[in-house]
PDB file of C-alpha atoms in Angstrom:
ATOM      1  CA  ASP A  18     -31.755  25.003  84.418  1.00  0.00           C
ATOM      2  CA  ILE A  19     -29.162  23.026  86.894  1.00  0.00           C
ATOM      3  CA  GLN A  20     -31.327  20.528  88.944  1.00  0.00           C
ATOM      4  CA  MET A  21     -29.980  19.602  92.798  1.00  0.00           C
ATOM      5  CA  THR A  22     -31.071  16.957  94.205  1.00  0.00           C
ATOM      6  CA  GLN A  23     -29.769  15.866  97.880  1.00  0.00           C
ATOM      7  CA  SER A  24     -30.482  12.885  99.901  1.00  0.00           C
ATOM      8  CA  PRO A  25     -31.119  11.600 102.122  1.00  0.00           C
ATOM      9  CA  SER A  26     -34.562  13.940 101.709  1.00  0.00           C
ATOM     10  CA  SER A  27     -33.639  13.494 106.066  1.00  0.00           C
ATOM     11  CA  VAL A  28     -32.563  11.361 108.361  1.00  0.00           C
ATOM     12  CA  SER A  29     -32.494  10.473 111.691  1.00  0.00           C
ATOM     13  CA  ALA A  30     -29.274  10.326 114.336  1.00  0.00           C
ATOM     14  CA  SER A  31     -27.992  11.283 117.397  1.00  0.00           C
ATOM     15  CA  VAL A  32     -25.679  13.801 119.400  1.00  0.00           C
ATOM     16  CA  GLY A  33     -22.338  12.315 118.671  1.00  0.00           C
ATOM     17  CA  ASP A  34     -22.895  10.864 115.351  1.00  0.00           C
ATOM     18  CA  ARG A  35     -21.053  11.603 112.045  1.00  0.00           C
ATOM     19  CA  VAL A  36     -23.838  12.514 109.385  1.00  0.00           C
ATOM     20  CA  THR A  37     -23.241  12.841 105.922  1.00  0.00           C
ATOM     21  CA  ILE A  38     -25.940  14.989 103.200  1.00  0.00           C
ATOM     22  CA  THR A  39     -25.246  14.232  99.626  1.00  0.00           C
ATOM     23  CA  CYS A  40     -26.030  17.042  96.965  1.00  0.00           C
ATOM     24  CA  ARG A  41     -25.637  16.219  93.206  1.00  0.00           C
ATOM     25  CA  ALA A  42     -26.565  18.963  89.935  1.00  0.00           C
ATOM     26  CA  SER A  43     -28.012  17.741  86.987  1.00  0.00           C
ATOM     27  CA  GLN A  44     -24.982  18.947  85.310  1.00  0.00           C
ATOM     28  CA  GLY A  45     -21.066  19.630  86.065  1.00  0.00           C
ATOM     29  CA  ILE A  46     -20.668  23.076  88.180  1.00  0.00           C
ATOM     30  CA  SER A  47     -17.221  22.484  88.922  1.00  0.00           C
ATOM     31  CA  SER A  48     -16.676  23.374  92.665  1.00  0.00           C
ATOM     32  CA  TRP A  49     -19.509  26.570  92.650  1.00  0.00           C
ATOM     33  CA  LEU A  50     -21.787  25.016  95.052  1.00  0.00           C
ATOM     34  CA  ALA A  51     -22.380  26.226  98.469  1.00  0.00           C
ATOM     35  CA  TRP A  52     -24.096  24.324 102.193  1.00  0.00           C
ATOM     36  CA  TYR A  53     -26.606  26.563 104.456  1.00  0.00           C
ATOM     37  CA  GLN A  54     -27.918  25.364 107.905  1.00  0.00           C
ATOM     38  CA  GLN A  55     -31.777  26.106 108.728  1.00  0.00           C
ATOM     39  CA  LYS A  56     -33.428  26.344 111.787  1.00  0.00           C
ATOM     40  CA  PRO A  57     -37.439  26.240 112.478  1.00  0.00           C
ATOM     41  CA  GLY A  58     -38.536  30.018 112.070  1.00  0.00           C
ATOM     42  CA  LYS A  59     -34.853  31.516 110.887  1.00  0.00           C
ATOM     43  CA  ALA A  60     -33.347  32.715 108.009  1.00  0.00           C
ATOM     44  CA  PRO A  61     -30.520  29.553 106.319  1.00  0.00           C
ATOM     45  CA  LYS A  62     -26.793  30.034 107.457  1.00  0.00           C
ATOM     46  CA  LEU A  63     -24.283  30.434 105.378  1.00  0.00           C
ATOM     47  CA  LEU A  64     -21.745  26.817 106.247  1.00  0.00           C
ATOM     48  CA  ILE A  65     -19.555  25.821 103.144  1.00  0.00           C
ATOM     49  CA  TYR A  66     -19.344  27.811  99.929  1.00  0.00           C
ATOM     50  CA  ALA A  67     -16.963  27.039  96.662  1.00  0.00           C
ATOM     51  CA  ALA A  68     -17.356  23.323  98.196  1.00  0.00           C
ATOM     52  CA  SER A  69     -14.403  23.195 100.929  1.00  0.00           C
ATOM     53  CA  SER A  70     -14.057  26.723 102.366  1.00  0.00           C
ATOM     54  CA  LEU A  71     -15.686  27.778 106.119  1.00  0.00           C
ATOM     55  CA  GLN A  72     -17.263  30.497 106.296  1.00  0.00           C
ATOM     56  CA  SER A  73     -16.575  32.170 108.364  1.00  0.00           C
ATOM     57  CA  GLY A  74     -17.167  31.604 111.765  1.00  0.00           C
ATOM     58  CA  VAL A  75     -18.676  27.592 111.563  1.00  0.00           C
ATOM     59  CA  PRO A  76     -17.401  24.798 113.523  1.00  0.00           C
ATOM     60  CA  SER A  77     -14.524  23.389 112.081  1.00  0.00           C
ATOM     61  CA  ARG A  78     -17.504  19.804 113.204  1.00  0.00           C
ATOM     62  CA  PHE A  79     -18.440  20.824 109.629  1.00  0.00           C
ATOM     63  CA  THR A  80     -16.358  20.248 105.566  1.00  0.00           C
ATOM     64  CA  GLY A  81     -17.643  20.301 102.111  1.00  0.00           C
ATOM     65  CA  SER A  82     -15.766  17.974  98.875  1.00  0.00           C
ATOM     66  CA  GLY A  83     -16.770  16.815  95.903  1.00  0.00           C
ATOM     67  CA  SER A  84     -16.670  18.719  92.177  1.00  0.00           C
ATOM     68  CA  GLY A  85     -17.743  18.423  89.295  1.00  0.00           C
ATOM     69  CA  THR A  86     -21.842  16.801  89.654  1.00  0.00           C
ATOM     70  CA  ASP A  87     -21.178  15.161  93.639  1.00  0.00           C
ATOM     71  CA  PHE A  88     -21.159  16.941  96.708  1.00  0.00           C
ATOM     72  CA  THR A  89     -21.424  15.706 100.175  1.00  0.00           C
ATOM     73  CA  LEU A  90     -21.678  18.102 103.366  1.00  0.00           C
ATOM     74  CA  THR A  91     -20.520  16.054 106.541  1.00  0.00           C
ATOM     75  CA  ILE A  92     -20.754  17.238 110.173  1.00  0.00           C
ATOM     76  CA  SER A  93     -17.739  15.111 112.264  1.00  0.00           C
ATOM     77  CA  SER A  94     -20.097  14.608 115.635  1.00  0.00           C
ATOM     78  CA  LEU A  95     -23.523  16.418 115.131  1.00  0.00           C
ATOM     79  CA  GLN A  96     -23.983  18.713 117.970  1.00  0.00           C
ATOM     80  CA  PRO A  97     -28.171  19.298 119.645  1.00  0.00           C
ATOM     81  CA  GLU A  98     -27.490  22.320 117.702  1.00  0.00           C
ATOM     82  CA  ASP A  99     -27.136  21.019 114.193  1.00  0.00           C
ATOM     83  CA  PHE A 100     -30.725  19.831 114.126  1.00  0.00           C
ATOM     84  CA  ALA A 101     -31.438  22.214 111.138  1.00  0.00           C
ATOM     85  CA  THR A 102     -32.266  21.686 107.507  1.00  0.00           C
ATOM     86  CA  TYR A 103     -29.322  21.790 105.585  1.00  0.00           C
ATOM     87  CA  TYR A 104     -30.320  23.215 101.579  1.00  0.00           C
ATOM     88  CA  CYS A 105     -27.300  22.931  98.882  1.00  0.00           C
ATOM     89  CA  GLN A 106     -27.025  25.743  96.184  1.00  0.00           C
ATOM     90  CA  GLN A 107     -25.289  25.863  92.846  1.00  0.00           C
ATOM     91  CA  ALA A 108     -23.164  28.623  92.076  1.00  0.00           C
ATOM     92  CA  ASN A 109     -22.408  28.034  89.016  1.00  0.00           C
ATOM     93  CA  SER A 110     -24.613  29.818  86.239  1.00  0.00           C
ATOM     94  CA  PHE A 111     -27.754  31.102  86.388  1.00  0.00           C
ATOM     95  CA  PRO A 112     -30.821  31.009  87.685  1.00  0.00           C
ATOM     96  CA  ARG A 113     -28.720  30.054  90.885  1.00  0.00           C
ATOM     97  CA  THR A 114     -30.720  26.568  92.316  1.00  0.00           C
ATOM     98  CA  PHE A 115     -31.517  25.371  95.512  1.00  0.00           C
ATOM     99  CA  GLY A 116     -31.679  21.684  96.866  1.00  0.00           C
ATOM    100  CA  GLN A 117     -35.128  20.092  98.322  1.00  0.00           C
ATOM    101  CA  GLY A 118     -33.395  20.586 101.817  1.00  0.00           C
ATOM    102  CA  THR A 119     -32.730  17.453 104.090  1.00  0.00           C
ATOM    103  CA  LYS A 120     -33.404  17.574 107.463  1.00  0.00           C
ATOM    104  CA  VAL A 121     -31.252  16.144 111.039  1.00  0.00           C
ATOM    105  CA  GLU A 122     -33.409  15.237 112.768  1.00  0.00           C
ATOM    106  CA  ILE A 123     -33.339  13.798 116.418  1.00  0.00           C
TER     107      ILE A 123
ATOM    108  CA  GLN B   3     -21.709  43.937 111.394  1.00  0.00           C
ATOM    109  CA  LEU B   4     -23.548  43.029 108.660  1.00  0.00           C
ATOM    110  CA  GLN B   5     -27.546  44.233 109.312  1.00  0.00           C
ATOM    111  CA  LEU B   6     -29.820  43.729 106.570  1.00  0.00           C
ATOM    112  CA  GLN B   7     -34.276  43.923 107.082  1.00  0.00           C
ATOM    113  CA  GLU B   8     -37.034  43.882 105.940  1.00  0.00           C
ATOM    114  CA  SER B   9     -39.906  46.179 105.285  1.00  0.00           C
ATOM    115  CA  GLY B  10     -42.927  46.448 103.859  1.00  0.00           C
ATOM    116  CA  PRO B  11     -46.186  44.997 103.646  1.00  0.00           C
ATOM    117  CA  GLY B  12     -47.514  41.564 105.013  1.00  0.00           C
ATOM    118  CA  LEU B  13     -50.723  41.462 102.908  1.00  0.00           C
ATOM    119  CA  VAL B  14     -51.111  41.724  99.133  1.00  0.00           C
ATOM    120  CA  LYS B  15     -54.054  42.143  96.871  1.00  0.00           C
ATOM    121  CA  PRO B  16     -53.681  38.878  94.370  1.00  0.00           C
ATOM    122  CA  SER B  17     -52.660  40.808  90.810  1.00  0.00           C
ATOM    123  CA  GLU B  18     -51.146  43.294  92.655  1.00  0.00           C
ATOM    124  CA  THR B  19     -47.838  44.435  92.982  1.00  0.00           C
ATOM    125  CA  LEU B  20     -45.898  43.738  96.347  1.00  0.00           C
ATOM    126  CA  SER B  21     -43.373  46.244  97.606  1.00  0.00           C
ATOM    127  CA  LEU B  22     -40.644  45.090  99.532  1.00  0.00           C
ATOM    128  CA  THR B  23     -37.422  46.989 100.336  1.00  0.00           C
ATOM    129  CA  CYS B  24     -34.380  45.878 101.683  1.00  0.00           C
ATOM    130  CA  THR B  25     -32.513  48.774 104.742  1.00  0.00           C
ATOM    131  CA  VAL B  26     -28.512  47.415 104.758  1.00  0.00           C
ATOM    132  CA  SER B  27     -26.982  48.621 108.080  1.00  0.00           C
ATOM    133  CA  GLY B  28     -22.675  47.717 109.029  1.00  0.00           C
ATOM    134  CA  GLY B  29     -22.082  48.139 105.411  1.00  0.00           C
ATOM    135  CA  SER B  30     -22.526  49.716 102.153  1.00  0.00           C
ATOM    136  CA  VAL B  31     -24.532  48.619  98.745  1.00  0.00           C
ATOM    137  CA  SER B  32     -22.064  50.319  96.627  1.00  0.00           C
ATOM    138  CA  SER B  33     -19.494  47.772  97.938  1.00  0.00           C
ATOM    139  CA  THR B  34     -17.336  46.524  94.365  1.00  0.00           C
ATOM    140  CA  ASN B  35     -17.465  43.443  96.687  1.00  0.00           C
ATOM    141  CA  TYR B  36     -21.248  42.479  96.891  1.00  0.00           C
ATOM    142  CA  TYR B  37     -24.110  41.362  94.707  1.00  0.00           C
ATOM    143  CA  TRP B  38     -27.906  42.064  97.054  1.00  0.00           C
ATOM    144  CA  GLY B  39     -30.013  39.818  96.088  1.00  0.00           C
ATOM    145  CA  TRP B  40     -33.914  38.628  97.409  1.00  0.00           C
ATOM    146  CA  ILE B  41     -34.626  34.297  97.985  1.00  0.00           C
ATOM    147  CA  ARG B  42     -37.556  33.584  99.110  1.00  0.00           C
ATOM    148  CA  GLN B  43     -40.393  30.393 100.836  1.00  0.00           C
ATOM    149  CA  PRO B  44     -43.499  29.212 100.840  1.00  0.00           C
ATOM    150  CA  PRO B  45     -44.805  27.835 103.290  1.00  0.00           C
ATOM    151  CA  GLY B  46     -43.076  24.872 104.404  1.00  0.00           C
ATOM    152  CA  LYS B  47     -40.682  24.201 101.387  1.00  0.00           C
ATOM    153  CA  GLY B  48     -37.570  25.109 100.128  1.00  0.00           C
ATOM    154  CA  LEU B  49     -35.975  28.209  98.914  1.00  0.00           C
ATOM    155  CA  GLU B  50     -36.121  30.135  95.308  1.00  0.00           C
ATOM    156  CA  TRP B  51     -33.637  32.467  94.639  1.00  0.00           C
ATOM    157  CA  ILE B  52     -35.683  36.133  93.054  1.00  0.00           C
ATOM    158  CA  GLY B  53     -32.444  37.729  91.378  1.00  0.00           C
ATOM    159  CA  SER B  54     -29.671  40.634  92.033  1.00  0.00           C
ATOM    160  CA  ILE B  55     -27.871  43.679  91.867  1.00  0.00           C
ATOM    161  CA  TYR B  56     -24.879  45.342  91.336  1.00  0.00           C
ATOM    162  CA  TYR B  57     -24.766  48.817  92.601  1.00  0.00           C
ATOM    163  CA  SER B  58     -24.197  49.855  89.055  1.00  0.00           C
ATOM    164  CA  GLY B  59     -27.415  48.409  88.510  1.00  0.00           C
ATOM    165  CA  SER B  60     -27.274  45.393  86.533  1.00  0.00           C
ATOM    166  CA  THR B  61     -29.088  42.443  87.269  1.00  0.00           C
ATOM    167  CA  ASN B  62     -29.883  39.711  86.940  1.00  0.00           C
ATOM    168  CA  TYR B  63     -33.139  37.784  87.289  1.00  0.00           C
ATOM    169  CA  ASN B  64     -34.542  33.694  88.175  1.00  0.00           C
ATOM    170  CA  PRO B  65     -36.200  33.347  84.646  1.00  0.00           C
ATOM    171  CA  SER B  66     -39.131  31.918  86.307  1.00  0.00           C
ATOM    172  CA  LEU B  67     -39.980  34.715  86.941  1.00  0.00           C
ATOM    173  CA  LYS B  68     -38.468  37.724  85.234  1.00  0.00           C
ATOM    174  CA  SER B  69     -41.492  39.009  83.656  1.00  0.00           C
ATOM    175  CA  ARG B  70     -42.561  40.263  86.462  1.00  0.00           C
ATOM    176  CA  VAL B  71     -39.926  41.345  89.208  1.00  0.00           C
ATOM    177  CA  THR B  72     -37.711  44.130  89.252  1.00  0.00           C
ATOM    178  CA  ILE B  73     -34.977  45.099  92.047  1.00  0.00           C
ATOM    179  CA  PRO B  74     -34.099  48.538  91.911  1.00  0.00           C
ATOM    180  CA  VAL B  75     -31.426  49.652  94.096  1.00  0.00           C
ATOM    181  CA  ASP B  76     -30.980  52.789  96.061  1.00  0.00           C
ATOM    182  CA  THR B  77     -27.812  53.692  96.721  1.00  0.00           C
ATOM    183  CA  SER B  78     -28.366  57.228  98.667  1.00  0.00           C
ATOM    184  CA  LYS B  79     -30.554  55.165 101.137  1.00  0.00           C
ATOM    185  CA  ASN B  80     -28.756  52.234 101.135  1.00  0.00           C
ATOM    186  CA  GLN B  81     -30.932  49.905 100.258  1.00  0.00           C
ATOM    187  CA  PHE B  82     -32.433  47.897  97.779  1.00  0.00           C
ATOM    188  CA  SER B  83     -35.646  46.931  96.360  1.00  0.00           C
ATOM    189  CA  LEU B  84     -38.506  43.855  95.524  1.00  0.00           C
ATOM    190  CA  LYS B  85     -40.971  44.629  93.014  1.00  0.00           C
ATOM    191  CA  LEU B  86     -43.518  41.869  92.453  1.00  0.00           C
ATOM    192  CA  ARG B  87     -46.201  42.385  89.915  1.00  0.00           C
ATOM    193  CA  SER B  88     -49.176  40.360  89.227  1.00  0.00           C
ATOM    194  CA  VAL B  89     -48.526  38.362  92.473  1.00  0.00           C
ATOM    195  CA  THR B  90     -51.529  35.467  93.157  1.00  0.00           C
ATOM    196  CA  ALA B  91     -51.955  32.528  95.838  1.00  0.00           C
ATOM    197  CA  ALA B  92     -48.544  31.254  94.766  1.00  0.00           C
ATOM    198  CA  ASP B  93     -46.739  34.506  95.374  1.00  0.00           C
ATOM    199  CA  THR B  94     -47.337  33.170  99.045  1.00  0.00           C
ATOM    200  CA  ALA B  95     -43.594  33.671 101.122  1.00  0.00           C
ATOM    201  CA  VAL B  96     -41.425  34.376 103.185  1.00  0.00           C
ATOM    202  CA  TYR B  97     -39.045  36.799 101.432  1.00  0.00           C
ATOM    203  CA  PHE B  98     -35.462  36.763 102.581  1.00  0.00           C
ATOM    204  CA  CYS B  99     -32.660  39.649 101.040  1.00  0.00           C
ATOM    205  CA  VAL B 100     -29.771  38.603 101.496  1.00  0.00           C
ATOM    206  CA  ARG B 101     -25.590  39.750 100.628  1.00  0.00           C
ATOM    207  CA  GLN B 102     -23.842  37.497  97.548  1.00  0.00           C
ATOM    208  CA  GLY B 103     -19.951  37.366  98.729  1.00  0.00           C
ATOM    209  CA  ASP B 104     -18.345  34.643  96.909  1.00  0.00           C
ATOM    210  CA  GLY B 105     -17.995  36.766  93.842  1.00  0.00           C
ATOM    211  CA  GLY B 106     -21.823  36.891  94.121  1.00  0.00           C
ATOM    212  CA  ARG B 107     -21.589  32.727  93.951  1.00  0.00           C
ATOM    213  CA  SER B 108     -22.770  32.763  97.326  1.00  0.00           C
ATOM    214  CA  PHE B 109     -24.920  33.978  99.735  1.00  0.00           C
ATOM    215  CA  ASP B 110     -23.219  35.036 103.206  1.00  0.00           C
ATOM    216  CA  TYR B 111     -25.457  37.701 104.657  1.00  0.00           C
ATOM    217  CA  TRP B 112     -29.265  36.795 105.379  1.00  0.00           C
ATOM    218  CA  GLY B 113     -32.493  39.405 106.125  1.00  0.00           C
ATOM    219  CA  GLN B 114     -34.291  38.161 108.299  1.00  0.00           C
ATOM    220  CA  GLY B 115     -37.362  37.619 106.619  1.00  0.00           C
ATOM    221  CA  ALA B 116     -40.888  38.682 105.808  1.00  0.00           C
ATOM    222  CA  LEU B 117     -43.656  36.653 105.721  1.00  0.00           C
ATOM    223  CA  VAL B 118     -46.418  38.608 102.398  1.00  0.00           C
ATOM    224  CA  THR B 119     -49.270  36.237 102.048  1.00  0.00           C
ATOM    225  CA  VAL B 120     -51.364  37.113  99.110  1.00  0.00           C
ATOM    226  CA  SER B 121     -55.024  36.928  99.065  1.00  0.00           C
ATOM    227  CA  SER B 122     -57.890  39.578  99.636  1.00  0.00           C
TER     228      SER B 122
END
């Protein structure tokens, strides 16, 4: 299985801050990476697919980049509704695997 | 608007079979563009992909669960299901049904989730 490692595990930030989350794959996955946002008690929401493609309806302050083994999710200006847990997921091979999550806190 | 809704027992006894159904509305499980699957999340923990199915019946399962899991599809009812045999307390989780877009690579629609507790 491909292991996905996110850093940091949690980050404290303020409204308006730029936040960057990193995801590293244990082997190369080309650009087959997705990012999700999950709020407490809710299902995850797809933000980014294919490493950098913005899902329809997702604000442009979310950007994804990277290829191979190293990827980043950047929130350019943190909004109150962005406080949540973020997960990366590799889509290169089966089984699909997720990172352990990064909690963005106030 | 596509909607997915999980249904099934919220409590299952150890060694029994966990059965959940996902009803799809606003779309078709017979679509050639998508896969359909299940993901679970133990309380307070991360996400684990369980498996997926194509309308033709072709499946992919997580090897960690493959010996215990089946995901059938019923195109006449526009539903797909999850059957997980011989459950233990470690299978206690919120179970999400999902649509897999982007060639089956990302999970673009999710059900609200169903908490299943394994306990006697």
